């Protein structure tokens, strides 16, 4: 799935603010009714990440492992554990990215979440933010998701509606006094 929107908002820290919409439980609950838990279970030392990453891939601004669990909705509760990051580029563009961790990494699940749920697998996740002016930017959300045990032809409309809700929420959020 690929969805795009044009938004208004501050020129500084757009990527960080947009990442917060996805990774902060308080904000995520305001636009995603199916979300139960969003937790950053590991955050890397950014100075260490910068030492090993070539600058041609942008400057890393965030890097870590996140855990998400959904509530009962059209499908039964699901969970995900993703390696995620935020890259910033000299042009002002930023990319929030994520990839599902393999089952061999299940030992990283939060200790308080002992009951395993079916996994939703993000084969590809990227949210690209491109400045179009001092107070405007375009955002493109790309997601290839396998919900598991749920027909793929039903996945698209459900995910599209959820992302549209996020864009509508983001439009108000970026113009609010909260930033």
Coordinates of C-alpha atoms in Angstrom, one line a residue:
X1 CA 0.0 0.0 0.0
X2 CA 1.2 3.5 -0.8
X3 CA -0.6 6.6 0.5
X4 CA 0.4 10.2 0.2
X5 CA -0.6 13.5 1.7
X6 CA 0.5 17.1 1.8
X7 CA 0.5 18.7 5.3
X8 CA 1.4 22.0 7.0
X9 CA 3.7 22.0 9.9
X10 CA 7.0 23.3 11.5
X11 CA 10.1 22.9 9.4
X12 CA 12.2 21.5 12.3
X13 CA 11.8 18.0 13.6
X14 CA 9.0 17.0 11.3
X15 CA 10.4 13.4 11.1
X16 CA 10.6 13.1 14.9
X17 CA 7.1 14.5 15.3
X18 CA 5.7 12.2 12.7
X19 CA 7.5 9.2 14.3
X20 CA 5.9 10.1 17.6
X21 CA 2.4 9.7 16.0
X22 CA 3.3 6.1 15.2
X23 CA 5.5 5.2 18.2
X24 CA 4.0 7.1 21.2
X25 CA 1.0 5.2 22.8
X26 CA -0.8 8.4 23.8
X27 CA -0.8 9.8 20.3
X28 CA -1.3 6.5 18.5
X29 CA -4.5 5.8 20.5
X30 CA -5.9 9.1 19.2
X31 CA -6.0 7.9 15.6
X32 CA -5.7 4.1 15.7
X33 CA -8.7 2.4 17.4
X34 CA -7.2 -1.0 17.1
X35 CA -4.0 -0.2 18.9
X36 CA -3.5 -1.6 22.4
X37 CA 0.2 -1.3 23.2
X38 CA 3.0 0.6 21.5
X39 CA 6.3 0.3 23.3
X40 CA 9.9 1.2 22.5
X41 CA 11.6 -1.8 24.0
X42 CA 15.2 -0.9 23.0
X43 CA 16.7 2.4 22.0
X44 CA 20.2 2.4 20.6
X45 CA 22.9 4.9 21.6
X46 CA 22.8 7.2 18.5
X47 CA 26.5 8.1 18.8
X48 CA 27.3 4.4 18.4
X49 CA 24.9 4.0 15.4
X50 CA 26.5 7.1 13.7
X51 CA 30.0 5.5 14.1
X52 CA 29.0 2.5 12.0
X53 CA 26.7 4.1 9.4
X54 CA 28.0 5.7 6.2
X55 CA 26.8 9.3 5.9
X56 CA 25.6 8.7 2.3
X57 CA 22.5 7.0 3.9
X58 CA 21.7 10.1 5.9
X59 CA 22.2 10.9 9.5
X60 CA 20.4 8.5 11.9
X61 CA 18.1 10.4 14.3
X62 CA 16.4 7.4 15.9
X63 CA 17.2 3.6 16.0
X64 CA 15.6 0.9 18.1
X65 CA 13.2 -2.0 18.5
X66 CA 9.5 -1.4 19.0
X67 CA 6.6 -3.7 20.1
X68 CA 3.0 -3.2 19.0
X69 CA 0.0 -5.2 20.1
X70 CA -3.5 -4.7 18.6
X71 CA -6.9 -5.1 20.2
X72 CA -9.7 -7.4 18.9
X73 CA -11.2 -5.8 15.8
X74 CA -12.0 -7.4 12.4
X75 CA -9.2 -9.8 13.3
X76 CA -8.0 -11.3 16.5
X77 CA -5.3 -9.4 18.4
X78 CA -1.9 -9.4 16.7
X79 CA 1.6 -8.4 17.7
X80 CA 4.7 -7.0 15.9
X81 CA 8.3 -6.5 16.9
X82 CA 10.1 -4.2 14.5
X83 CA 13.6 -2.8 14.1
X84 CA 12.9 0.9 13.3
X85 CA 14.8 4.0 12.6
X86 CA 14.7 7.6 11.4
X87 CA 17.2 9.0 8.8
X88 CA 17.6 12.7 8.2
X89 CA 19.1 14.1 4.9
X90 CA 20.7 17.4 4.0
X91 CA 17.8 18.2 1.8
X92 CA 15.5 18.3 4.9
X93 CA 13.9 15.0 3.9
X94 CA 13.5 12.3 6.5
X95 CA 12.6 8.6 6.3
X96 CA 11.0 6.7 9.1
X97 CA 11.6 3.0 8.3
X98 CA 10.9 -0.4 9.9
X99 CA 11.3 -4.1 9.3
X100 CA 9.8 -7.0 11.2
X101 CA 12.3 -9.0 13.3
X102 CA 12.6 -12.7 12.6
X103 CA 11.1 -15.3 15.0
X104 CA 14.7 -16.0 16.1
X105 CA 14.5 -12.7 17.9
X106 CA 11.4 -13.6 19.9
X107 CA 13.5 -13.5 23.1
X108 CA 13.4 -9.7 22.7
X109 CA 9.6 -9.5 23.3
X110 CA 8.7 -7.5 26.4
X111 CA 8.8 -9.7 29.5
X112 CA 5.4 -8.6 30.7
X113 CA 3.8 -9.8 27.4
X114 CA 4.2 -13.6 27.9
X115 CA 1.2 -14.7 25.9
X116 CA 2.2 -14.8 22.2
X117 CA -0.3 -13.5 19.7
X118 CA -0.3 -14.2 16.0
X119 CA 2.3 -12.0 14.3
X120 CA 1.5 -9.4 11.7
X121 CA 4.6 -9.0 9.5
X122 CA 5.7 -5.7 8.0
X123 CA 7.7 -6.8 5.0
X124 CA 8.3 -3.2 4.2
X125 CA 7.5 0.0 6.1
X126 CA 8.6 3.5 5.2
X127 CA 7.3 6.9 5.8
X128 CA 9.1 9.5 3.8
X129 CA 8.8 13.2 4.6
X130 CA 9.8 15.7 1.9
X131 CA 9.8 19.5 2.6
X132 CA 7.8 21.5 0.0
X133 CA 8.1 24.9 1.8
X134 CA 9.0 26.5 5.1
X135 CA 5.7 25.3 6.7
X136 CA 4.6 22.5 4.3
X137 CA 5.7 19.0 3.5
X138 CA 4.6 15.9 1.6
X139 CA 4.5 12.6 3.3
X140 CA 4.3 9.2 1.7
X141 CA 3.4 6.1 3.7
X142 CA 4.4 2.7 2.2
X143 CA 3.5 -0.6 3.9
X144 CA 3.6 -4.2 2.8
X145 CA 1.9 -6.0 5.6
X146 CA 0.9 -9.6 6.1
X147 CA -1.6 -9.9 8.9
X148 CA -1.5 -13.7 9.0
X149 CA -4.6 -15.8 8.9
X150 CA -6.5 -12.9 7.3
X151 CA -7.2 -12.7 3.6
X152 CA -5.0 -10.2 1.8
X153 CA -7.8 -8.7 -0.2
X154 CA -9.4 -7.5 3.1
X155 CA -6.1 -6.1 4.5
X156 CA -5.8 -3.2 2.1
X157 CA -9.1 -1.4 2.8
X158 CA -8.6 -1.8 6.6
X159 CA -5.0 -0.5 6.5
X160 CA -5.9 2.3 4.1
X161 CA -8.6 3.7 6.3
X162 CA -6.3 3.5 9.4
X163 CA -3.5 5.5 7.6
X164 CA -6.1 8.0 6.3
X165 CA -7.1 8.5 10.0
X166 CA -3.5 9.1 10.8
X167 CA -3.1 11.7 8.1
X168 CA -6.2 13.5 9.3
X169 CA -4.9 13.5 12.9
X170 CA -1.5 14.6 11.7
X171 CA -2.9 17.6 9.9
X172 CA -4.4 18.9 13.1
X173 CA -1.5 17.8 15.3
X174 CA 1.1 19.6 13.1
X175 CA -0.8 22.8 13.3
X176 CA -1.5 22.6 17.1
X177 CA 0.4 24.3 19.9
X178 CA 1.5 20.8 21.2
X179 CA 4.7 20.9 19.1

